[in-house]
């Protein structure tokens, strides 16, 4: 090779094939979802992993062994692989099923407890997560700390037997229903030469004295977000996650789970299903058929990329870079889907429309869209990670 | 082959094609062709008993991506994925040397006056590398003709990357090898061409972004490498994601072919060619923008990959062509069938 030849790192691992073992699992999930829909238990919605809080449904999933799938059996889980979990989650999301109650706990809290938690913490939380009875939120952002997560100011001071926590977390989805969250906090003063030092993760009981939870209504008025204020909340030593001072490293690992799943490209998939319901049986001109095909080609590609990440997770890796790539592509695509769908048929969005119908799904999708490219790290932050992976910074 | 040997194959191919990088000519690279013959890459997927290497389509994917990345000036898709396959399927012995292949609809084919074979008249349009190959495998209906190019008139043409796309004029040319192929081959030909082209596209996209990343780390403006500017980082991250998408789609389509055959993988191939074509336009735009004026000149090598991106996205079916097919499949599947279509599990 001449010295002018440049090479590029592989940003996303090669595609994986799903193992044979998951085919039966997929059929079981589909049969269950069909039953639920036939019974009218819920109607498909967009962005259900934020807005579809349904504890009955969550417990039904748990009863079938579809929560805590990767958690070892000694902690009440099912000891299955990341690809088994992947199949279940993609089926639930594609169907627009109400998965919000267990989403955070099942996606990132379980794996983090397995990686960093003490035996006591695992025993305390994991069986409840797998049973669909213990729900978690995320305690990262603060009023003055969004993309610059290392600037968090919530502070825990050493006291006898534990830590005393003071500060505020924001944008915590479901905190008003959840039992606990991991708060990323400062446990030693900020060091400007090492901004990532001195951070720790504490497991905060959201019902504990000194914790106040206030709603932050979304632009629709709906209550999903919350502000969580800590006023001298006592956190016993037993509720420190991992090591004091290792919070940044731990939270980065947690983000690999938070960012890598199929929910990062499927939030608006139920809208496309409803769209097909509207246009099936009609003659579609070539231009619109191509637009529809363009969406489907991109869905197919994103799914292969998303599966590649699940394969890496199954192999025990933390594919932070690949997750950033797919989340950036996928969440932009979730928005593009809305525009394509609204231009393919002449049905205006209707927030009061029939649940599960195109007009209602379109309204939900449009009004939830700003969140897609913000939550779990803005796309600008993700591209910064990709740029680092490319060797630019 | 296993994933591991696939990595080895890819490294070998990158080394072979990287060594051949040369911006001083657009002509067929005879020396590179010798290398690919010697290393068994030239007839990679042809079965061993027919003189090939017996590799999988995923193996070919690794090789073709590398060929695209380094703008290799040899007809690999045409020789291996198309001509050798088609001739072998028709029971015609595969000749040595570089080959091309095409589908022709307007030939006059008559039994040869002198016995075996046929006398053929008509024009083969825009045959890839027509002037550089000894023979062209022509699919005319369900007939396969092995056309010796020495007997054809050549009207030279090129694509945007100045790759030969020549018209071959046949004037009562006697073609000795004529055979009939199963009708599935007629379906398979355009799918093979599209997948091959998509893999080359994925490679060229990768090559363009690799060059832009390198350029951004070397080019100093405002007192620092432009790679340090967030605007450049954000643009190249978008381009990098497009490269990853093209790579994932094309590699997955190749796997699908290995599992189910070309005809059954038609949906995957259509989606992959469309997605790779979409990536091509975005990658060419961003990498040129990052390079500034120098990339827009003949003296800079960026054009070797970006002109290929522009040429190949329209060859063997543009995004419009393949997305139309994907859209038709989605409509046919309907609301309940869309997710099963995407997951390949009814």
XYZ file of C-alpha atoms in Angstrom:
739
model
C 0.000 0.000 0.000
C 1.359 3.431 -0.795
C 1.799 5.899 2.022
C -1.078 8.024 0.770
C -3.494 5.165 1.464
C -5.800 5.889 4.338
C -7.774 3.288 6.226
C -10.836 3.642 8.368
C -11.781 1.753 11.524
C -14.962 -0.325 11.381
C -17.522 1.733 13.289
C -20.074 -1.059 13.568
C -19.254 -4.754 13.965
C -20.187 -7.146 11.141
C -23.812 -8.291 10.957
C -24.834 -11.332 12.961
C -27.420 -13.958 12.214
C -29.908 -14.696 14.942
C -29.375 -18.196 16.318
C -31.999 -20.839 15.581
C -32.983 -20.947 19.239
C -34.751 -17.590 19.096
C -37.220 -18.503 16.353
C -39.575 -20.241 18.767
C -39.253 -17.380 21.227
C -40.238 -14.893 18.538
C -43.317 -16.926 17.673
C -44.347 -17.059 21.321
C -44.010 -13.292 21.692
C -46.014 -12.686 18.536
C -48.751 -15.040 19.645
C -48.948 -13.295 23.016
C -49.104 -9.857 21.393
C -51.826 -11.007 19.027
C -53.832 -12.310 21.979
C -53.441 -9.051 23.872
C -54.521 -7.006 20.880
C -57.463 -9.241 20.144
C -58.569 -8.765 23.737
C -58.244 -4.993 23.325
C -55.810 -4.792 26.219
C -54.049 -1.852 24.575
C -53.770 -0.127 21.215
C -50.466 0.381 19.366
C -48.812 3.698 20.102
C -45.675 5.501 19.039
C -42.834 5.989 21.503
C -44.297 3.527 23.985
C -41.060 3.044 25.840
C -41.501 6.569 27.140
C -45.275 6.861 27.302
C -46.720 3.377 27.585
C -46.660 2.736 31.354
C -48.710 -0.392 31.970
C -47.770 -2.445 35.028
C -50.242 -5.190 34.174
C -48.605 -5.689 30.807
C -45.130 -5.611 32.359
C -46.138 -8.328 34.831
C -47.582 -10.433 32.012
C -44.212 -10.233 30.269
C -42.450 -11.194 33.490
C -44.765 -14.159 33.961
C -43.628 -15.435 30.571
C -39.952 -15.007 31.404
C -39.420 -12.002 29.125
C -38.010 -9.575 31.666
C -34.561 -9.865 33.182
C -33.750 -12.343 30.451
C -29.996 -11.834 30.689
C -30.003 -11.814 34.499
C -28.664 -15.106 35.938
C -31.264 -17.479 37.358
C -29.877 -17.224 40.910
C -31.121 -13.619 40.907
C -34.546 -14.469 39.550
C -33.575 -13.880 35.923
C -33.479 -16.320 33.054
C -29.791 -16.599 32.137
C -30.422 -16.093 28.446
C -28.362 -14.212 25.878
C -28.532 -10.611 24.673
C -29.932 -11.836 21.347
C -32.874 -13.531 23.086
C -33.642 -10.261 24.818
C -33.199 -8.443 21.526
C -35.856 -10.538 19.815
C -38.365 -9.914 22.595
C -37.743 -6.165 22.726
C -37.922 -5.652 18.974
C -41.190 -7.553 18.773
C -42.695 -5.472 21.599
C -41.572 -2.176 20.079
C -42.688 -3.056 16.555
C -46.123 -3.843 17.929
C -46.299 -0.514 19.780
C -46.851 -2.348 23.081
C -46.773 -0.479 26.425
C -43.300 -1.246 27.738
C -42.359 1.903 29.669
C -42.767 0.579 33.206
C -39.931 -1.923 33.040
C -37.901 -0.372 30.244
C -35.056 1.302 32.121
C -34.754 -1.417 34.756
C -34.683 -4.206 32.191
C -32.412 -2.422 29.735
C -29.642 -0.906 31.822
C -30.177 -1.321 35.563
C -30.061 -5.119 35.479
C -26.813 -5.236 33.457
C -25.228 -2.489 35.593
C -26.088 -4.300 38.815
C -24.594 -7.474 37.374
C -21.440 -5.610 36.449
C -20.952 -3.266 39.401
C -23.483 -4.185 42.062
C -22.795 -5.918 45.366
C -24.286 -9.278 46.187
C -26.722 -7.521 48.524
C -27.786 -5.049 45.834
C -28.304 -7.821 43.311
C -30.359 -9.849 45.766
C -32.393 -6.825 46.655
C -33.263 -5.516 43.175
C -32.777 -8.123 40.478
C -35.574 -10.544 41.420
C -38.049 -7.640 41.480
C -36.848 -6.372 38.108
C -37.255 -9.821 36.562
C -40.689 -10.131 38.165
C -41.790 -6.819 36.649
C -42.409 -5.370 40.097
C -39.433 -3.047 40.608
C -39.098 -0.036 38.319
C -36.186 2.312 37.864
C -35.524 5.760 36.452
C -32.354 7.457 35.264
C -30.614 10.050 37.422
C -28.088 11.713 35.168
C -29.122 15.162 33.846
C -29.462 18.208 36.108
C -30.792 21.728 35.588
C -27.271 22.930 34.690
C -25.894 19.636 33.331
C -27.216 18.164 30.147
C -24.786 17.210 27.422
C -21.915 18.166 29.727
C -22.708 15.344 32.126
C -19.409 15.619 34.017
C -20.515 19.010 35.317
C -23.171 17.512 37.621
C -23.414 19.338 40.937
C -25.541 17.025 43.027
C -23.274 16.342 45.916
C -22.940 13.596 48.496
C -21.086 14.303 51.720
C -19.583 11.600 53.851
C -21.590 10.961 57.019
C -21.589 8.153 59.520
C -22.519 4.913 57.724
C -23.111 6.475 54.373
C -23.601 9.631 52.338
C -25.826 12.674 52.573
C -27.115 13.688 49.190
C -28.224 17.152 48.117
C -29.064 18.381 44.629
C -31.511 18.086 41.751
C -31.961 15.712 38.830
C -34.221 16.473 35.872
C -35.912 14.799 32.890
C -36.335 11.621 34.907
C -38.993 9.722 33.000
C -41.347 7.775 35.219
C -39.801 8.883 38.535
C -43.329 9.364 39.895
C -43.969 5.637 39.457
C -40.471 4.223 39.872
C -38.948 2.765 43.017
C -35.370 3.908 42.612
C -32.713 5.287 40.322
C -28.947 5.504 40.009
C -27.896 9.070 40.665
C -24.597 10.263 39.237
C -23.237 12.614 41.886
C -20.102 14.312 43.050
C -18.467 12.618 46.052
C -15.359 14.769 46.019
C -14.827 18.342 44.879
C -14.450 19.086 41.190
C -10.911 18.803 39.865
C -10.473 20.949 36.774
C -7.515 18.854 35.620
C -9.606 15.684 35.690
C -13.289 16.456 35.233
C -14.280 12.806 35.274
C -12.775 12.136 38.693
C -14.739 12.385 41.927
C -18.049 11.150 40.488
C -19.960 8.205 41.923
C -23.244 6.388 41.392
C -25.636 6.058 44.324
C -28.777 3.951 44.341
C -31.504 6.288 45.541
C -34.801 5.009 46.938
C -37.256 7.456 45.384
C -39.623 7.062 48.345
C -36.911 7.963 50.884
C -37.288 10.942 53.234
C -35.897 14.104 51.681
C -36.705 13.083 48.086
C -39.251 15.326 46.362
C -40.599 14.479 42.907
C -42.329 17.128 40.827
C -43.776 16.732 37.346
C -42.252 18.520 34.361
C -45.046 18.300 31.788
C -44.033 17.612 28.194
C -45.122 20.108 25.542
C -48.295 18.042 25.177
C -49.002 18.490 28.866
C -48.437 14.791 29.479
C -46.641 13.791 32.656
C -43.616 11.584 31.980
C -40.678 13.791 32.975
C -39.928 14.724 36.561
C -37.647 16.846 38.622
C -36.174 14.914 41.543
C -34.884 17.045 44.405
C -32.661 15.633 47.172
C -32.624 17.455 50.462
C -30.060 15.816 52.727
C -31.115 12.346 51.683
C -29.269 9.644 53.573
C -27.754 6.966 51.342
C -26.299 4.048 53.293
C -22.913 2.698 52.205
C -24.676 -0.435 51.069
C -26.373 1.606 48.311
C -23.208 2.874 46.675
C -23.047 1.316 43.202
C -19.575 0.091 42.322
C -16.737 2.179 43.623
C -16.697 5.675 44.982
C -14.939 7.826 42.361
C -15.632 5.421 39.492
C -18.987 6.933 38.543
C -17.888 8.253 35.169
C -16.485 4.941 34.034
C -19.575 3.115 35.286
C -22.050 5.505 33.708
C -20.270 5.211 30.373
C -20.696 1.464 30.515
C -24.362 1.901 31.414
C -24.782 4.172 28.396
C -23.647 1.360 26.087
C -26.823 -0.461 27.146
C -28.949 2.677 27.201
C -27.978 3.705 23.683
C -27.731 0.456 21.825
C -31.203 -1.020 21.569
C -33.834 -1.247 18.837
C -35.887 1.476 20.575
C -33.447 3.900 18.927
C -34.923 3.335 15.499
C -38.361 1.832 16.130
C -40.126 4.591 18.115
C -42.256 5.540 15.115
C -42.578 2.097 13.526
C -46.258 1.676 14.575
C -46.967 4.784 12.483
C -45.662 3.043 9.361
C -47.752 -0.018 10.121
C -50.823 2.208 10.358
C -49.755 3.953 7.166
C -49.703 0.640 5.335
C -53.139 -0.035 6.731
C -54.318 3.181 5.065
C -52.690 2.639 1.687
C -52.923 -1.131 1.264
C -55.305 -2.002 -1.512
C -54.950 1.413 -3.147
C -52.950 2.000 -6.285
C -49.869 3.840 -5.241
C -48.091 5.840 -7.943
C -44.444 5.002 -8.567
C -43.148 8.047 -6.705
C -44.965 7.193 -3.517
C -44.109 3.514 -3.834
C -40.464 4.543 -3.986
C -40.818 6.763 -0.925
C -42.345 3.876 0.969
C -39.608 1.568 -0.305
C -36.982 4.049 0.848
C -38.331 3.852 4.382
C -38.398 0.071 4.308
C -34.855 -0.222 2.909
C -33.599 1.996 5.704
C -35.536 0.072 8.341
C -34.023 -3.132 7.062
C -30.517 -1.669 7.163
C -30.914 -0.169 10.632
C -32.159 -3.472 11.949
C -29.055 -5.239 10.653
C -26.895 -2.593 12.356
C -28.875 -2.816 15.566
C -28.555 -6.606 15.529
C -24.808 -6.303 15.076
C -24.687 -4.367 18.336
C -26.814 -6.946 20.111
C -24.348 -9.545 18.855
C -21.482 -7.566 20.382
C -23.378 -7.306 23.686
C -23.978 -11.045 23.613
C -20.226 -11.532 23.156
C -19.686 -9.527 26.347
C -18.483 -6.345 24.680
C -19.614 -2.769 25.384
C -19.981 -1.349 21.870
C -20.126 2.328 22.835
C -18.939 3.618 19.461
C -21.235 1.401 17.385
C -24.149 2.338 19.636
C -23.447 6.031 19.017
C -23.429 5.483 15.245
C -26.661 3.517 15.176
C -28.436 5.794 17.628
C -27.533 8.857 15.579
C -28.727 7.242 12.343
C -31.740 5.586 13.945
C -33.121 8.581 15.810
C -32.753 10.863 12.804
C -34.592 8.203 10.844
C -37.411 8.098 13.403
C -38.003 11.739 12.476
C -37.700 11.149 8.735
C -40.358 8.464 9.015
C -42.820 11.037 10.297
C -42.269 13.345 7.358
C -42.474 10.555 4.820
C -45.637 9.161 6.388
C -47.450 12.475 6.591
C -46.713 13.190 2.937
C -47.741 9.749 1.706
C -51.366 10.144 2.751
C -53.605 13.151 3.255
C -54.626 12.448 6.818
C -53.833 15.298 9.199
C -52.596 14.479 12.701
C -55.332 14.318 15.330
C -54.372 14.107 19.013
C -57.982 13.169 19.790
C -58.181 10.539 17.067
C -58.882 6.888 17.627
C -56.115 5.115 19.563
C -54.031 3.061 17.187
C -55.331 4.909 14.116
C -53.018 6.725 11.737
C -54.129 10.261 12.674
C -53.567 9.636 16.387
C -50.234 7.883 15.858
C -49.088 10.717 13.632
C -50.046 13.274 16.273
C -48.186 11.361 18.986
C -45.150 10.907 16.761
C -44.927 14.569 15.752
C -45.332 15.790 19.317
C -42.812 13.309 20.730
C -40.252 13.732 17.948
C -38.107 16.416 19.601
C -37.153 13.909 22.275
C -35.876 11.253 19.889
C -32.619 13.024 19.112
C -32.079 14.321 22.671
C -32.600 11.458 25.119
C -29.706 9.233 26.018
C -27.215 11.741 24.634
C -27.940 14.279 21.920
C -27.009 13.419 18.370
C -24.362 16.133 18.462
C -22.723 14.436 21.446
C -23.020 11.068 19.703
C -21.325 12.433 16.605
C -18.544 13.698 18.808
C -18.051 10.116 19.971
C -18.092 8.935 16.365
C -15.575 11.626 15.424
C -13.288 10.350 18.168
C -13.746 6.822 16.843
C -12.718 8.050 13.411
C -9.540 9.527 14.872
C -10.520 13.178 14.465
C -10.252 14.135 18.134
C -15.567 -19.746 5.377
C -15.493 -18.682 8.982
C -15.595 -15.076 10.132
C -11.916 -15.317 10.950
C -10.795 -16.418 7.525
C -13.101 -13.760 6.104
C -11.055 -11.155 7.989
C -7.862 -12.642 6.601
C -9.323 -12.563 3.123
C -10.297 -8.949 3.550
C -6.812 -8.005 4.730
C -5.272 -9.829 1.820
C -7.598 -8.088 -0.624
C -6.931 -4.677 0.907
C -3.228 -5.277 0.527
C -3.536 -6.411 -3.106
C -5.803 -3.521 -4.137
C -4.036 -0.938 -1.992
C -0.730 -1.751 -3.688
C -2.316 -1.181 -7.082
C -3.630 2.314 -6.296
C -2.555 4.532 -9.185
C -4.184 7.788 -10.202
C -2.103 8.274 -13.345
C -4.313 6.095 -15.547
C -7.893 4.950 -15.888
C -7.051 1.940 -18.029
C -7.524 -1.714 -17.200
C -4.855 -2.739 -14.676
C -3.233 -5.793 -16.255
C -0.705 -6.170 -13.463
C -3.427 -6.132 -10.810
C -5.354 -8.677 -12.841
C -2.341 -11.007 -12.701
C -2.317 -10.600 -8.918
C -5.992 -11.391 -8.525
C -5.604 -14.441 -10.771
C -2.636 -15.652 -8.731
C -4.353 -15.099 -5.397
C -7.548 -16.819 -6.501
C -9.652 -13.653 -6.143
C -10.537 -13.452 -9.836
C -12.888 -16.454 -9.775
C -13.561 -16.457 -6.097
C -17.112 -17.840 -6.020
C -16.814 -20.178 -9.008
C -16.744 -23.801 -7.789
C -13.320 -25.396 -7.620
C -14.200 -28.051 -10.184
C -14.833 -25.262 -12.700
C -11.497 -23.633 -12.008
C -12.623 -21.226 -9.291
C -11.823 -20.814 -5.604
C -15.173 -22.098 -4.309
C -15.684 -19.141 -1.970
C -18.948 -17.863 -0.534
C -20.706 -14.677 -1.520
C -19.681 -13.269 1.869
C -16.090 -13.925 0.855
C -16.759 -12.033 -2.353
C -18.249 -9.249 -0.250
C -14.995 -8.817 1.638
C -13.008 -8.738 -1.597
C -15.337 -6.438 -3.548
C -15.556 -3.951 -0.693
C -11.770 -3.729 -0.715
C -11.765 -3.384 -4.516
C -14.194 -0.483 -4.250
C -12.260 1.164 -1.466
C -9.099 1.248 -3.574
C -10.790 1.963 -6.934
C -9.422 -1.241 -8.449
C -9.395 -1.083 -12.256
C -10.378 -4.704 -12.915
C -13.734 -6.310 -13.791
C -14.138 -8.470 -10.694
C -17.928 -8.362 -10.416
C -18.250 -8.975 -14.132
C -15.781 -11.858 -14.246
C -16.671 -13.748 -11.098
C -20.201 -12.915 -9.949
C -21.642 -12.648 -13.467
C -19.767 -14.183 -16.421
C -18.154 -17.186 -14.741
C -21.384 -18.002 -12.896
C -23.543 -17.629 -16.002
C -21.280 -19.691 -18.249
C -20.897 -22.393 -15.636
C -24.673 -22.498 -15.123
C -25.075 -22.892 -18.867
C -22.534 -25.701 -18.985
C -20.048 -23.652 -21.004
C -16.410 -23.898 -20.000
C -15.259 -20.639 -18.390
C -12.414 -19.108 -20.418
C -9.344 -17.654 -18.726
C -8.637 -13.945 -18.391
C -10.904 -11.055 -17.490
C -14.510 -11.388 -18.621
C -17.563 -9.221 -18.812
C -21.264 -9.976 -18.873
C -24.428 -8.309 -20.032
C -28.102 -8.843 -20.706
C -29.153 -8.205 -24.295
C -32.712 -7.985 -25.514
C -32.371 -7.037 -29.147
C -29.987 -9.474 -30.784
C -30.701 -11.415 -33.933
C -29.632 -14.980 -33.271
C -29.674 -17.541 -36.057
C -28.265 -21.056 -36.307
C -24.710 -20.813 -37.591
C -24.325 -21.427 -41.274
C -21.306 -23.645 -40.688
C -22.789 -26.006 -38.052
C -22.500 -25.594 -34.262
C -23.309 -22.299 -32.599
C -25.127 -19.247 -33.878
C -24.650 -16.201 -36.023
C -25.370 -13.128 -33.942
C -26.078 -9.552 -34.968
C -26.855 -6.515 -32.904
C -25.255 -4.214 -30.360
C -24.346 -4.993 -26.761
C -24.792 -1.671 -24.987
C -22.415 -0.236 -22.405
C -20.585 -3.445 -21.671
C -18.405 -2.930 -18.575
C -14.718 -3.160 -19.523
C -15.770 -4.289 -23.026
C -12.523 -3.189 -24.671
C -10.388 -4.899 -22.018
C -11.886 -8.379 -21.848
C -11.408 -11.336 -24.157
C -14.970 -12.534 -23.946
C -18.424 -11.462 -22.826
C -21.098 -13.750 -21.412
C -24.376 -12.554 -22.906
C -27.758 -13.472 -21.515
C -30.333 -13.185 -24.302
C -33.666 -14.430 -23.028
C -32.774 -17.827 -21.618
C -29.904 -18.300 -24.010
C -26.315 -17.762 -22.989
C -23.793 -16.780 -25.646
C -20.056 -16.634 -25.119
C -19.041 -13.749 -27.360
C -15.376 -13.451 -28.317
C -14.680 -9.714 -28.336
C -12.027 -9.950 -31.038
C -14.809 -10.395 -33.574
C -16.833 -7.412 -32.324
C -16.618 -3.754 -33.243
C -15.905 -1.587 -30.179
C -17.437 1.849 -29.725
C -15.793 3.178 -26.627
C -17.743 4.818 -23.862
C -17.131 5.505 -20.177
C -19.035 6.034 -16.942
C -18.517 9.000 -14.588
C -15.406 7.351 -13.186
C -14.013 6.867 -16.698
C -14.397 3.131 -16.401
C -14.979 1.549 -19.824
C -18.629 1.094 -20.717
C -18.326 0.130 -24.361
C -20.827 -0.721 -27.056
C -19.873 -3.959 -28.794
C -21.238 -4.224 -32.316
C -21.827 -7.760 -33.554
C -22.271 -8.211 -37.272
C -23.248 -11.797 -38.071
C -20.622 -12.867 -35.632
C -20.347 -16.608 -35.284
C -20.683 -17.602 -31.645
C -19.651 -21.184 -31.060
C -20.789 -21.561 -27.463
C -24.540 -21.188 -27.108
C -26.562 -22.826 -24.346
C -29.809 -22.463 -22.440
C -29.936 -21.667 -18.732
C -32.746 -22.357 -16.273
C -35.160 -19.431 -16.016
C -34.006 -18.751 -12.448
C -30.743 -17.492 -13.944
C -32.676 -14.753 -15.700
C -33.985 -13.616 -12.337
C -30.616 -13.991 -10.705
C -28.503 -11.971 -13.146
C -29.702 -8.462 -12.165
C -29.613 -9.413 -8.477
C -25.998 -10.504 -8.772
C -25.108 -7.344 -10.665
C -26.838 -5.153 -8.074
C -25.225 -6.849 -5.089
C -21.797 -6.704 -6.694
C -22.220 -3.016 -7.474
C -23.547 -2.302 -3.981
C -20.491 -3.949 -2.419
C -18.192 -1.848 -4.577
C -20.167 1.224 -3.510
C -19.794 0.351 0.153
C -16.053 0.086 -0.392
C -15.752 3.346 -2.305
C -17.714 5.135 0.434
C -15.282 3.777 2.982
C -12.328 4.889 0.863
C -13.705 8.415 0.495
C -14.285 8.883 4.219
C -10.870 7.405 5.037
C -9.289 10.009 2.755
C -11.348 12.838 4.222
C -10.477 11.858 7.795
C -6.821 11.765 6.914
C -7.019 15.082 5.082
C -8.801 16.736 8.006
C -6.054 15.704 10.414
C -3.346 17.089 8.109
C -4.910 20.275 6.762
C -4.201 23.238 9.047
C -6.429 26.319 9.100
C -6.962 28.855 11.854
C -3.759 27.508 13.369
C -4.916 23.930 13.892
C -5.914 20.844 11.932
C -9.456 21.251 10.652
C -10.213 17.886 12.313
C -10.366 19.863 15.571
C -13.304 21.944 14.319
C -16.658 20.653 15.527
C -18.280 21.481 12.199
C -15.861 19.108 10.451
C -16.224 16.448 13.139
C -20.014 16.504 12.892
C -19.961 16.262 9.091
C -17.513 13.394 9.028
C -19.425 11.563 11.746
C -22.481 11.700 9.478
C -20.400 10.387 6.603
C -18.966 7.663 8.829
C -22.480 6.556 9.749
C -23.345 6.334 6.051
C -20.298 4.141 5.469
C -21.382 1.913 8.334
C -24.909 1.676 6.931
C -23.706 0.768 3.444
C -21.326 -1.811 4.885
C -23.971 -3.358 7.131
C -26.612 -3.525 4.405
C -24.355 -5.033 1.764
C -22.653 -7.515 4.089
C -26.040 -8.607 5.418
C -27.380 -9.066 1.896
C -24.354 -11.203 1.021
C -24.987 -13.352 4.098
C -28.606 -13.680 3.098
C -27.520 -14.937 -0.325
C -25.234 -17.496 1.287
C -28.138 -18.734 3.380
C -30.959 -18.683 0.877
C -29.621 -18.082 -2.618
C -29.925 -14.978 -4.786
C -33.570 -15.313 -5.788
C -34.734 -15.700 -2.179
C -32.511 -12.814 -1.102
C -34.024 -10.376 -3.594
C -35.562 -8.174 -0.900
C -32.260 -7.895 0.972
C -30.345 -7.135 -2.213
C -32.842 -4.476 -3.277
C -32.678 -2.794 0.125
C -28.887 -3.015 0.187
C -28.368 -1.497 -3.252
C -30.821 1.294 -2.476
C -29.220 2.028 0.887
C -25.682 1.909 -0.502
C -26.730 4.246 -3.312
C -28.188 6.673 -0.811
C -24.979 6.571 1.224
C -22.942 7.192 -1.927
C -24.418 10.592 -2.614
C -24.086 11.782 0.947
C -20.539 10.507 1.353
C -19.376 12.089 -1.916
C -20.910 15.422 -0.933
C -19.425 15.498 2.567
C -15.966 14.260 1.630
C -15.676 16.845 -1.134
C -16.803 19.571 1.219
C -14.142 18.563 3.754
C -11.422 18.497 1.100
C -12.241 21.956 -0.197
C -11.054 23.026 -3.642
C -8.155 20.595 -3.907
C -10.520 17.616 -3.880
C -12.322 19.125 -6.847
C -9.192 18.911 -9.000
C -7.741 16.276 -11.262
C -4.521 16.241 -9.281
C -6.192 14.961 -6.100
C -7.025 11.267 -5.711
C -10.372 11.813 -3.982
C -12.049 11.781 -7.389
C -11.069 8.137 -7.879
C -13.573 7.097 -5.260
C -16.171 9.866 -5.487
C -16.629 9.521 -9.253
C -17.148 5.809 -8.657
C -19.759 6.583 -6.016
C -21.605 8.753 -8.514
C -21.264 6.223 -11.323
C -22.082 3.059 -9.448
C -25.122 4.372 -7.575
C -26.914 4.580 -10.925
C -25.523 1.383 -12.435
C -27.437 -1.890 -12.038
C -30.422 -0.014 -10.654
C -30.566 3.304 -8.815
C -32.174 3.898 -5.427
C -35.387 4.743 -7.284
C -35.378 1.435 -9.127
C -34.730 -0.776 -6.115
C -36.826 1.211 -3.649
C -39.735 0.853 -6.035
C -39.354 -2.917 -5.727
C -38.995 -2.740 -1.975
C -42.074 -0.513 -1.820
C -44.049 -3.005 -3.901
C -43.028 -5.796 -1.534
C -44.128 -3.715 1.465
C -47.493 -2.944 -0.120
C -47.983 -6.592 -0.911
C -47.103 -7.481 2.684
C -49.553 -4.919 4.073
C -49.794 -3.638 7.631
C -49.608 -7.078 9.236
C -46.867 -8.315 6.955
C -44.400 -5.426 7.132
C -42.606 -6.496 10.292
C -42.391 -10.148 9.190
C -40.962 -8.896 5.882
C -38.306 -6.839 7.686
C -37.360 -9.643 10.035
C -37.533 -12.374 7.411
C -39.742 -14.416 9.721
C -43.348 -14.904 8.656
